[in-house]
Rosetta silent file (secondary structure, phi, psi, omega in degrees, C-alpha in Angstrom):
SEQUENCE: XXXXXXXXXXXXXXXXXXXXXXXXXXXXXXXXXXXXXXXXXXXXXXXXXXXXXXXXXXXXXXXXXXXXXXXXXXXXXXXXXXXXXXXXXXXXXXXXXXXXXXXXXXXXXXXXXXXXXXXXXXXXXXXXXXXXXXXXXXXXXXXXXXXXXXXXXXX
SCORE:     score description
SCORE:     0.000 S_00000001
   1 L     0.000  138.844 -178.687   32.599  140.510  181.523 S_00000001
   2 L   -89.788  114.980 -175.647   31.076  144.221  181.628 S_00000001
   3 H   -73.495  -21.432  171.786   33.775  146.640  182.216 S_00000001
   4 H   -66.808  -29.500 -175.462   31.262  149.259  183.525 S_00000001
   5 H   -72.844  -65.870  169.257   29.801  146.847  185.728 S_00000001
   6 H   -33.007  -65.004 -155.911   33.541  146.437  187.053 S_00000001
   7 H   -70.492  -20.734  177.258   34.279  149.946  187.171 S_00000001
   8 H   -73.161  -49.351  169.847   30.960  150.412  189.462 S_00000001
   9 H   -51.467  -32.517  171.136   32.239  147.919  191.971 S_00000001
  10 H   -70.865  -51.884  160.973   35.621  149.500  192.235 S_00000001
  11 H   -29.236  -46.648  167.502   33.881  152.715  192.825 S_00000001
  12 H   -47.518  -70.749 -166.474   31.510  151.237  195.286 S_00000001
  13 H   -88.105   31.330  167.156   34.872  150.444  197.367 S_00000001
  14 H   -96.470  -52.026  165.339   36.374  153.585  196.838 S_00000001
  15 H   -53.515  -42.342  174.461   33.050  155.310  198.156 S_00000001
  16 H   -67.308  -29.151  167.510   32.827  152.902  201.244 S_00000001
  17 H   -71.304  -47.316  176.920   36.227  153.553  202.321 S_00000001
  18 H   -65.989  -34.702  176.607   36.211  157.372  202.262 S_00000001
  19 H   -60.671  -35.331 -171.645   32.870  157.139  204.078 S_00000001
  20 L    86.316   21.597  169.913   34.277  155.058  206.548 S_00000001
  21 L   -60.125  -43.863 -177.097   32.267  152.236  206.437 S_00000001
  22 L   174.608 -166.825  168.312   34.643  149.909  206.174 S_00000001
  23 L   -53.949  154.679  166.919   37.676  148.319  203.727 S_00000001
  24 L   -49.546   50.020  171.415   38.091  149.028  200.076 S_00000001
  25 L  -110.171  132.651  179.813   35.464  146.330  198.876 S_00000001
  26 E  -125.904  167.733  171.978   32.693  146.967  196.406 S_00000001
  27 E  -161.476  146.204  174.849   30.182  144.370  194.961 S_00000001
  28 E  -140.551  117.100  163.254   27.410  144.511  192.378 S_00000001
  29 E   -95.967  140.155 -173.696   24.842  141.541  191.436 S_00000001
  30 E  -122.869  137.006  179.775   23.816  141.615  188.093 S_00000001
  31 E  -134.138  101.605  179.896   21.114  139.685  186.346 S_00000001
  32 L    68.143   52.722  175.145   20.840  139.717  182.304 S_00000001
  33 L    77.759  -15.973 -166.925   23.106  142.531  182.187 S_00000001
  34 E   -79.197  131.784  154.620   20.758  144.482  184.897 S_00000001
  35 E   -76.037  126.310 -165.932   22.168  145.808  187.898 S_00000001
  36 E   -95.241  -35.817 -160.285   20.066  144.042  191.067 S_00000001
  37 E  -160.958  160.272  165.241   21.833  145.046  194.152 S_00000001
  38 E  -164.170  169.323 -153.104   25.124  146.726  194.932 S_00000001
  39 E   178.691  131.565  172.687   26.983  147.147  198.085 S_00000001
  40 E  -110.126 -176.447 -178.590   30.472  148.566  199.762 S_00000001
  41 L   -65.837  102.665 -175.255   32.017  146.818  202.740 S_00000001
  42 L  -118.976   35.612 -177.956   30.011  148.068  205.866 S_00000001
  43 H   -44.456  -62.525 -152.029   32.090  145.982  208.631 S_00000001
  44 H   -95.701  -25.910  156.952   33.033  149.208  210.757 S_00000001
  45 H   -36.547  -52.088 -170.642   29.422  151.274  209.857 S_00000001
  46 H  -110.624    9.605 -176.203   27.410  148.358  211.316 S_00000001
  47 L    56.478   23.471 -166.764   29.624  146.715  213.580 S_00000001
  48 L   -98.947  123.086  159.162   28.887  143.516  211.437 S_00000001
  49 L   -60.621  -41.056  169.441   32.001  141.263  210.718 S_00000001
  50 L   -85.768   22.518  175.875   30.101  139.711  208.344 S_00000001
  51 L   -81.403   41.028  172.615   28.941  142.945  206.346 S_00000001
  52 L   -63.094  153.808 -177.407   31.423  142.343  203.494 S_00000001
  53 H   -60.689  -36.499  159.246   30.465  143.934  200.399 S_00000001
  54 H   -63.079  -43.151  168.662   29.317  140.781  198.778 S_00000001
  55 H   -65.057  -21.400  177.383   27.375  139.218  201.305 S_00000001
  56 H   -76.279  -34.653 -168.422   25.466  142.918  201.766 S_00000001
  57 H   -76.381  -30.258  172.851   25.102  142.922  198.182 S_00000001
  58 H   -64.761  -37.041 -163.331   23.742  139.202  197.742 S_00000001
  59 H   -82.566   -1.522  178.855   21.317  139.929  200.717 S_00000001
  60 H   -96.136  -49.007 -175.925   19.766  143.157  199.118 S_00000001
  61 H   -41.275  -66.357 -145.197   19.714  141.217  195.577 S_00000001
  62 H   -69.842  -17.809  177.919   17.807  138.060  197.075 S_00000001
  63 H   -67.715  -31.233 -174.909   15.731  140.767  198.980 S_00000001
  64 H   -87.929  -17.298  171.922   14.884  142.683  196.000 S_00000001
  65 H   -87.557  -20.429 -178.935   14.185  139.479  193.989 S_00000001
  66 L    56.826   46.602  145.253   12.218  138.078  196.919 S_00000001
  67 L  -145.731  160.006 -173.652   14.383  135.046  196.752 S_00000001
  68 L   -70.265  -23.181 -176.459   17.057  132.950  198.443 S_00000001
  69 L   -89.083  140.857  158.641   18.497  131.977  195.247 S_00000001
  70 L  -138.078   61.971  159.729   20.178  134.093  192.817 S_00000001
  71 L   -54.029  121.928  172.497   20.669  131.389  190.072 S_00000001
  72 L   103.234   -2.815  171.215   21.404  133.217  186.965 S_00000001
  73 L   -90.898 -177.940  165.535   23.132  136.092  188.449 S_00000001
  74 E  -128.383  123.726  177.636   26.487  137.424  188.320 S_00000001
  75 E   -86.538  120.166  146.206   28.749  139.325  191.153 S_00000001
  76 E   -65.836  108.571 -175.870   31.004  141.882  190.141 S_00000001
  77 E  -127.979  148.397  169.663   33.826  142.276  193.335 S_00000001
  78 E   -82.534    8.703  176.693   36.526  144.784  193.389 S_00000001
  79 E  -149.538  158.995  179.942   38.606  142.106  195.213 S_00000001
  80 L   -77.300  136.828 -175.337   38.433  138.453  194.847 S_00000001
  81 L   -69.369  150.436  177.552   35.866  137.294  197.625 S_00000001
  82 L   -76.665 -177.587 -173.933   37.240  135.729  201.130 S_00000001
  83 H   -70.545  -38.825  165.884   36.252  132.322  202.252 S_00000001
  84 H   -57.539  -61.875  166.804   33.152  133.626  203.963 S_00000001
  85 H   -48.842  -29.522  166.364   31.959  135.557  200.903 S_00000001
  86 H   -81.302  -16.992  173.557   32.392  132.580  198.775 S_00000001
  87 H   -78.096  -47.515  176.098   30.730  130.277  200.862 S_00000001
  88 H   -70.792  -21.432  176.964   27.591  133.004  200.512 S_00000001
  89 H   -79.298  -62.202 -175.985   28.270  133.157  196.829 S_00000001
  90 H   -72.668   -0.605 -179.485   27.693  129.259  196.485 S_00000001
  91 H   -96.681  -33.042  148.452   24.814  129.114  198.959 S_00000001
  92 H   -42.318  -40.055 -176.281   23.396  131.873  196.693 S_00000001
  93 L    66.344   35.759  167.580   23.866  129.664  193.438 S_00000001
  94 L   -59.883  126.223 -172.256   25.265  132.922  191.818 S_00000001
  95 L   -74.269  -26.302  179.322   26.524  131.566  188.279 S_00000001
  96 E  -156.429  153.414  170.756   29.898  133.680  187.801 S_00000001
  97 E  -141.574  140.997 -170.054   31.941  136.172  189.711 S_00000001
  98 E  -132.474  129.832 -167.991   34.285  138.557  188.293 S_00000001
  99 E  -141.228  133.081  177.156   37.024  140.053  190.513 S_00000001
 100 E   -88.463  -91.685 -168.746   39.747  142.970  190.284 S_00000001
 101 E   -77.208  154.502 -154.912   42.273  142.355  192.916 S_00000001
 102 L  -106.815  154.525 -176.615   43.308  139.229  194.204 S_00000001
 103 H   -59.076   -8.542 -174.540   43.440  137.785  197.828 S_00000001
 104 H   -88.210  -28.929 -176.102   47.328  138.153  197.601 S_00000001
 105 H   -70.617  -42.174 -179.570   46.449  142.099  196.628 S_00000001
 106 H   -59.909  -47.758 -176.184   44.152  142.192  199.726 S_00000001
 107 H   -50.826  -52.622 -155.781   46.858  140.408  202.086 S_00000001
 108 H   -46.615  -29.143 -152.657   49.288  143.016  200.669 S_00000001
 109 L  -123.922    6.784  178.969   47.170  145.873  202.533 S_00000001
 110 L   112.072   -8.038 -175.740   46.316  144.000  205.597 S_00000001
 111 L   -99.879   73.028 -159.217   43.402  141.854  204.659 S_00000001
 112 L  -108.913  126.701  163.744   44.710  138.224  205.061 S_00000001
 113 L  -115.938   22.205  177.717   42.758  135.220  204.950 S_00000001
 114 H   -63.073  -32.219 -174.251   45.496  132.663  205.043 S_00000001
 115 H   -59.940  -48.252 -173.288   44.640  132.041  208.804 S_00000001
 116 H   -72.928  -28.002  177.283   41.267  131.063  207.773 S_00000001
 117 H   -88.322  -14.746  156.503   42.053  128.766  204.592 S_00000001
 118 H   -57.226  -49.301  160.046   44.513  127.058  207.045 S_00000001
 119 H   -46.625  -50.741 -141.732   42.246  126.785  209.801 S_00000001
 120 H   -82.083  -36.037  176.179   39.639  125.097  207.387 S_00000001
 121 H   -73.493  -27.007  165.530   42.329  122.427  206.530 S_00000001
 122 L   -70.804  149.273  169.731   42.636  121.188  210.152 S_00000001
 123 L   -60.938  155.762  179.809   40.558  118.635  211.971 S_00000001
 124 L   -45.281  -55.378 -166.840   38.056  120.352  214.271 S_00000001
 125 L   -70.208  -26.316  172.569   40.083  119.570  217.401 S_00000001
 126 L   -89.373   19.724 -171.842   43.266  121.111  216.093 S_00000001
 127 L   -94.610  157.805  177.094   41.882  124.690  215.079 S_00000001
 128 L   -52.531  -38.962  176.124   42.975  127.683  216.911 S_00000001
 129 L   -86.962  129.693 -175.056   39.523  128.456  218.155 S_00000001
 130 L   -66.451   98.205  140.787   38.283  125.819  220.481 S_00000001
 131 L   -95.560  115.083  178.736   35.312  123.831  218.562 S_00000001
 132 L   -87.194  124.845  176.837   33.755  121.203  220.185 S_00000001
 133 L   -81.856  131.861 -160.946   31.549  118.596  218.622 S_00000001
 134 L  -152.830   67.267  158.424   28.864  118.052  221.469 S_00000001
 135 L   -30.516  121.628 -176.956   26.508  115.168  220.092 S_00000001
 136 L  -152.621  103.935 -178.387   22.909  115.522  221.090 S_00000001
 137 H   -40.512  -32.890  178.514   19.974  113.114  220.250 S_00000001
 138 H   -59.163  -47.683 -167.669   17.920  115.995  220.318 S_00000001
 139 H   -79.585  -35.726  174.451   19.426  117.970  217.480 S_00000001
 140 H   -51.155  -38.059  176.892   19.382  114.447  215.503 S_00000001
 141 H   -70.819  -17.439  175.348   15.608  114.449  215.983 S_00000001
 142 H   -78.294  -38.777  175.272   15.331  117.809  214.579 S_00000001
 143 H   -77.905  -15.264  178.821   17.018  116.701  211.297 S_00000001
 144 H   -72.661  -59.023  167.619   14.795  113.738  211.281 S_00000001
 145 H   -58.386   -9.739 -174.998   11.852  116.019  211.103 S_00000001
 146 H   -71.297  -58.346 -161.135   13.589  118.104  208.704 S_00000001
 147 H   -56.042  -53.720  177.530   13.842  114.754  206.604 S_00000001
 148 H   -84.883   -8.585  172.260   10.003  114.053  207.057 S_00000001
 149 L   -62.669  109.696 -177.675    8.613  117.434  206.689 S_00000001
 150 L   -58.064  -33.951 -177.763    6.221  117.562  203.704 S_00000001
 151 L  -103.433   18.451 -172.754    6.428  120.986  202.654 S_00000001
 152 L   -75.716  151.013 -177.778   10.224  121.698  203.397 S_00000001
 153 L  -109.600  133.827 -168.508   11.835  123.777  200.458 S_00000001
 154 L   -93.071  135.383  139.043   15.240  122.132  199.170 S_00000001
 155 L  -133.377    0.000    0.000   18.113  124.673  198.950 S_00000001
């Protein structure tokens, strides 16, 4: 782990918080020791509930690299990634994540993901938000077209 890069992620968390853009979270994407992208939490500044520092940093890195995959990259975060961010990290194929504060530390200041963790473990019909399976053959047909598509890009 590069302590200088972690210090940058932590400083970003402070900068974004004081700017009023969002909570105290920062993230940096690195490849081969070189910073590719960095971000603060922008939830409040953009009114985008998905604009967590990790997601914003991943988006910026993918744009800069011109690739949907960030294989070979590492992510430094001022806090343990939430379930949404962790999902994005897996989809991006990041090879390693370093984080400073834990999710328990985040919960202690009002950023608690416990509800999401519990909801994901429940069957779809037992979640607090109505999630309804509405099977439709047309949707299945599109999946079939995807499988038959000769030029599809696997990801």
